[in-house]
XYZ file of N, CA and C in Angstrom:
378
model
N 19.885 -1.678 -3.366
C 19.038 -2.412 -4.287
C 18.304 -3.535 -3.564
N 19.037 -4.202 -2.652
C 18.424 -5.279 -1.879
C 17.272 -4.738 -1.030
N 17.451 -3.552 -0.477
C 16.410 -2.924 0.341
C 15.143 -2.667 -0.475
N 15.301 -2.218 -1.718
C 14.145 -1.986 -2.595
C 13.416 -3.289 -2.865
N 14.150 -4.350 -3.104
C 13.547 -5.655 -3.355
C 12.778 -6.153 -2.128
N 13.375 -6.004 -0.963
C 12.722 -6.446 0.275
C 11.450 -5.643 0.521
N 11.520 -4.334 0.361
C 10.339 -3.501 0.573
C 9.241 -3.810 -0.438
N 9.618 -4.056 -1.688
C 8.632 -4.388 -2.710
C 7.970 -5.723 -2.401
N 8.755 -6.705 -1.990
C 8.184 -8.003 -1.628
C 7.272 -7.889 -0.413
N 7.661 -7.075 0.558
C 6.817 -6.875 1.738
C 5.513 -6.179 1.343
N 5.598 -5.160 0.499
C 4.388 -4.486 0.027
C 3.505 -5.434 -0.776
N 4.110 -6.258 -1.631
C 3.336 -7.208 -2.428
C 2.637 -8.215 -1.523
N 3.344 -8.701 -0.526
C 2.720 -9.627 0.420
C 1.586 -8.987 1.192
N 1.801 -7.758 1.637
C 0.777 -7.042 2.398
C -0.448 -6.750 1.525
N -0.209 -6.317 0.295
C -1.327 -6.076 -0.619
C -2.047 -7.379 -0.943
N -1.298 -8.457 -1.083
C -1.899 -9.757 -1.346
C -2.828 -10.192 -0.215
N -2.411 -9.965 1.024
C -3.262 -10.302 2.167
C -4.522 -9.442 2.165
N -4.384 -8.154 1.876
C -5.556 -7.268 1.817
C -6.523 -7.711 0.718
N -5.980 -8.103 -0.429
C -6.823 -8.582 -1.532
C -7.535 -9.864 -1.125
N -6.841 -10.727 -0.430
C -7.405 -12.003 -0.009
C -8.508 -11.808 1.041
N -8.325 -10.848 1.960
C -9.275 -10.659 3.058
C -10.482 -9.797 2.699
N -10.313 -8.845 1.790
C -11.387 -7.896 1.496
C -11.905 -8.093 0.080
N -13.213 -8.248 -0.042
C -13.787 -8.476 -1.373
C -13.834 -7.201 -2.209
N -13.721 -6.043 -1.589
C -13.770 -4.781 -2.330
C -12.406 -4.328 -2.847
N -11.371 -5.086 -2.569
C -10.052 -4.841 -3.155
C -9.780 -6.018 -4.076
N -9.666 -5.719 -5.364
C -9.578 -6.801 -6.346
C -8.314 -6.698 -7.192
N -7.858 -7.860 -7.597
C -6.744 -8.002 -8.519
C -7.157 -9.083 -9.505
N -7.295 -8.705 -10.757
C -7.752 -9.671 -11.752
C -6.653 -9.917 -12.777
N -6.787 -11.014 -13.466
C -5.827 -11.368 -14.496
C -6.198 -12.703 -15.103
N -5.605 -12.993 -16.262
C -5.947 -14.224 -16.970
C -5.496 -15.463 -16.211
N -4.328 -15.394 -15.573
C -3.791 -16.550 -14.868
C -2.994 -16.077 -13.655
N -2.505 -17.032 -12.893
C -1.786 -16.711 -11.664
C -0.483 -15.960 -11.944
N 0.208 -16.311 -13.009
C 1.449 -15.613 -13.362
C 1.215 -14.147 -13.659
N 0.171 -13.883 -14.426
C -0.174 -12.494 -14.761
C -0.582 -11.719 -13.512
N -1.335 -12.372 -12.613
C -1.738 -11.727 -11.370
C -0.531 -11.420 -10.492
N 0.436 -12.325 -10.470
C 1.641 -12.115 -9.669
C 2.445 -10.930 -10.189
N 2.601 -10.861 -11.497
C 3.315 -9.728 -12.100
C 2.589 -8.421 -11.808
N 1.263 -8.438 -11.942
C 0.469 -7.243 -11.655
C 0.610 -6.844 -10.185
N 0.588 -7.825 -9.288
C 0.729 -7.536 -7.864
C 2.089 -6.905 -7.564
N 3.142 -7.391 -8.185
C 4.476 -6.819 -7.963
C 4.551 -5.396 -8.526
N 3.953 -5.174 -9.701
C 3.937 -3.821 -10.272
C 3.129 -2.863 -9.397
N 2.003 -3.336 -8.869
C 1.190 -2.506 -7.972
C 1.967 -2.226 -6.683
N 2.714 -3.217 -6.188
C 3.527 -3.010 -4.988
C 4.601 -1.950 -5.237
N 5.225 -1.981 -6.416
C 6.192 -0.935 -6.777
C 5.527 0.430 -6.839
N 4.354 0.478 -7.449
C 3.601 1.724 -7.549
C 3.215 2.233 -6.161
N 2.783 1.334 -5.298
C 2.423 1.683 -3.921
C 3.642 2.235 -3.176
N 4.799 1.635 -3.416
C 6.029 2.125 -2.802
C 6.388 3.525 -3.269
N 6.225 3.777 -4.561
C 6.503 5.116 -5.106
C 5.545 6.143 -4.508
N 4.278 5.789 -4.417
C 3.284 6.699 -3.824
C 3.658 6.997 -2.377
N 4.070 5.974 -1.636
C 4.438 6.180 -0.237
C 5.712 6.991 -0.061
N 6.624 6.912 -1.030
C 7.873 7.667 -0.934
C 7.689 9.113 -1.403
N 6.875 9.329 -2.441
C 6.754 10.658 -3.040
C 5.609 11.466 -2.433
N 4.427 10.897 -2.377
C 3.233 11.659 -2.008
C 2.998 11.692 -0.500
N 3.188 10.564 0.159
C 2.841 10.461 1.580
C 3.567 11.483 2.465
N 4.870 11.745 2.292
C 5.512 12.752 3.141
C 4.919 14.152 2.965
N 4.520 14.485 1.762
C 3.912 15.796 1.516
C 2.568 15.891 2.227
N 1.763 14.837 2.122
C 0.456 14.822 2.778
C 0.629 14.863 4.296
N 1.609 14.135 4.817
C 1.852 14.142 6.257
C 2.275 15.528 6.743
N 3.082 16.212 5.958
C 3.509 17.551 6.330
C 2.324 18.514 6.356
N 1.479 18.427 5.335
C 0.314 19.306 5.274
C -0.704 18.980 6.364
N -0.753 17.723 6.786
C -1.723 17.299 7.795
C -1.140 17.298 9.209
N 0.007 17.909 9.391
C 0.663 17.882 10.701
C -0.231 18.377 11.840
N -0.980 19.466 11.661
C -1.878 19.873 12.752
C -2.913 18.794 13.097
N -3.362 18.043 12.097
C -4.313 16.970 12.361
C -3.658 15.806 13.099
N -2.359 15.585 12.863
C -1.640 14.563 13.615
C -1.668 14.897 15.102
N -1.427 16.157 15.413
C -1.423 16.585 16.807
C -2.832 16.491 17.387
N -3.814 16.971 16.652
C -5.194 16.991 17.127
C -5.748 15.583 17.342
N -5.421 14.659 16.461
C -5.977 13.295 16.544
C -5.023 12.303 17.198
N -3.908 12.801 17.710
C -2.891 11.948 18.336
C -2.395 10.854 17.386
N -2.286 11.201 16.121
C -1.725 10.302 15.122
C -2.725 9.405 14.409
N -3.984 9.416 14.814
C -4.971 8.547 14.173
C -5.266 8.945 12.727
N -4.923 10.159 12.349
C -5.110 10.596 10.965
C -4.246 9.751 10.022
N -3.231 9.079 10.568
C -2.390 8.201 9.765
C -3.221 7.121 9.076
N -4.241 6.623 9.751
C -5.111 5.602 9.152
C -5.830 6.141 7.922
N -6.267 7.384 8.001
C -6.950 8.018 6.863
C -5.953 8.261 5.735
N -4.758 8.706 6.067
C -3.735 8.955 5.046
C -3.350 7.654 4.350
N -3.222 6.568 5.104
C -2.925 5.269 4.489
C -4.035 4.849 3.534
N -5.274 5.088 3.913
C -6.407 4.772 3.031
C -6.345 5.613 1.761
N -6.027 6.877 1.897
C -5.930 7.749 0.720
C -4.784 7.326 -0.195
N -3.673 6.861 0.372
C -2.551 6.385 -0.448
C -2.945 5.112 -1.202
N -3.751 4.256 -0.574
C -4.218 3.046 -1.247
C -5.198 3.395 -2.366
N -6.073 4.375 -2.120
C -6.985 4.835 -3.183
C -6.219 5.473 -4.333
N -5.199 6.255 -4.030
C -4.375 6.865 -5.071
C -3.653 5.789 -5.882
N -3.156 4.769 -5.204
C -2.510 3.657 -5.904
C -3.497 2.956 -6.824
N -4.723 2.765 -6.359
C -5.759 2.140 -7.185
C -6.043 2.986 -8.426
N -6.140 4.290 -8.243
C -6.414 5.180 -9.381
C -5.252 5.157 -10.378
N -4.028 5.235 -9.862
C -2.864 5.196 -10.746
C -2.756 3.854 -11.468
N -3.080 2.769 -10.775
C -3.064 1.448 -11.411
C -4.062 1.403 -12.557
N -5.224 2.018 -12.366
C -6.206 2.097 -13.445
C -5.683 2.898 -14.625
N -4.961 3.969 -14.360
C -4.390 4.785 -15.422
C -3.310 4.026 -16.197
N -2.633 3.104 -15.511
C -1.567 2.319 -16.135
C -2.064 0.969 -16.644
N -3.365 0.775 -16.678
C -3.995 -0.478 -17.130
C -3.552 -1.697 -16.330
N -3.327 -1.495 -15.030
C -3.073 -2.617 -14.133
C -4.402 -3.010 -13.501
N -4.667 -4.277 -13.414
C -5.980 -4.743 -12.978
C -6.069 -4.845 -11.456
N -5.887 -3.709 -10.780
C -6.002 -3.602 -9.326
C -7.005 -2.507 -9.037
N -7.973 -2.796 -8.154
C -8.994 -1.794 -7.867
C -9.418 -1.862 -6.409
N -9.554 -0.686 -5.804
C -10.092 -0.544 -4.454
C -11.428 0.158 -4.595
N -12.482 -0.487 -4.104
C -13.838 0.020 -4.287
C -14.316 0.758 -3.044
N -14.012 2.045 -2.971
C -14.532 2.890 -1.911
C -13.570 3.133 -0.764
N -13.916 4.154 0.027
C -13.055 4.565 1.125
C -13.045 3.542 2.254
N -14.175 2.905 2.519
C -14.230 1.905 3.588
C -13.272 0.758 3.330
N -13.270 0.257 2.110
C -12.345 -0.816 1.748
C -10.906 -0.317 1.818
N -10.677 0.916 1.395
C -9.327 1.486 1.449
C -8.870 1.649 2.896
N -9.780 2.039 3.777
C -9.444 2.212 5.187
C -9.032 0.877 5.809
N -9.863 -0.144 5.615
C -9.536 -1.468 6.145
C -8.292 -2.039 5.456
N -8.200 -1.838 4.143
C -7.034 -2.305 3.400
C -5.758 -1.633 3.860
N -5.827 -0.333 4.091
C -4.661 0.391 4.593
C -4.220 -0.118 5.951
N -5.184 -0.442 6.801
C -4.868 -0.994 8.121
C -4.209 -2.364 7.983
N -4.780 -3.211 7.132
C -4.214 -4.551 6.905
C -2.819 -4.448 6.299
N -2.669 -3.599 5.283
C -1.368 -3.444 4.623
C -0.324 -2.941 5.614
N -0.688 -2.001 6.467
C 0.269 -1.477 7.456
C 0.724 -2.558 8.419
N -0.209 -3.340 8.934
C 0.131 -4.379 9.909
C 0.975 -5.480 9.265
N 0.541 -5.966 8.107
C 1.264 -7.058 7.444
C 2.631 -6.590 6.958
N 2.714 -5.381 6.395
C 4.008 -4.874 5.930
C 4.975 -4.703 7.106
N 4.468 -4.224 8.224
C 5.320 -4.096 9.404
C 5.843 -5.463 9.830
N 4.958 -6.458 9.896
C 5.360 -7.799 10.306
C 6.378 -8.389 9.322
N 6.170 -8.179 8.039
C 7.105 -8.707 7.040
C 8.450 -7.993 7.091
N 8.447 -6.699 7.378
C 9.708 -5.964 7.498
C 10.508 -6.444 8.707
N 9.815 -6.895 9.744
C 10.505 -7.437 10.912
C 11.171 -8.767 10.555
N 10.481 -9.584 9.751
C 10.975 -10.919 9.416
C 12.011 -10.891 8.292
N 11.754 -10.089 7.241
C 12.639 -10.067 6.076
C 13.914 -9.284 6.383
N 15.034 -9.683 5.794
C 16.295 -8.975 6.017
C 16.312 -7.646 5.265
N 17.174 -6.750 5.721
C 17.387 -5.505 4.989
C 18.883 -5.224 4.912
N 19.251 -4.052 4.388
C 20.660 -3.719 4.183
C 21.442 -3.574 5.489
N 20.765 -3.377 6.596
C 21.449 -3.172 7.878
C 22.014 -4.471 8.436
N 21.539 -5.609 7.947
C 22.006 -6.903 8.469
C 23.389 -7.243 7.988
């Protein structure tokens, strides 16, 4: 359970940095509390997408991993962020990614920040 909390907080922080840096990734809400709740829900949704959908896409794209020496991962991360944006819209969460370019840069930012936060934050192995 602690691991889920740490991963969700890391995802929320990473998504927050992407929202802060890129104008095409937006999170709206009436007040800061509502935005924080929405960000945590989007982080949970992003985690579910990464656990359920991403392994299937990676398996199907395995030949492209070999051909591109793993650079296809950047495209897959962008697609997972776009899927999260679409699902958030379906769930009436006020999170939106406007286009593939923003998703590509956002996916790169989220990957770097989430990695850095996972290094700093504790997990169940400690």
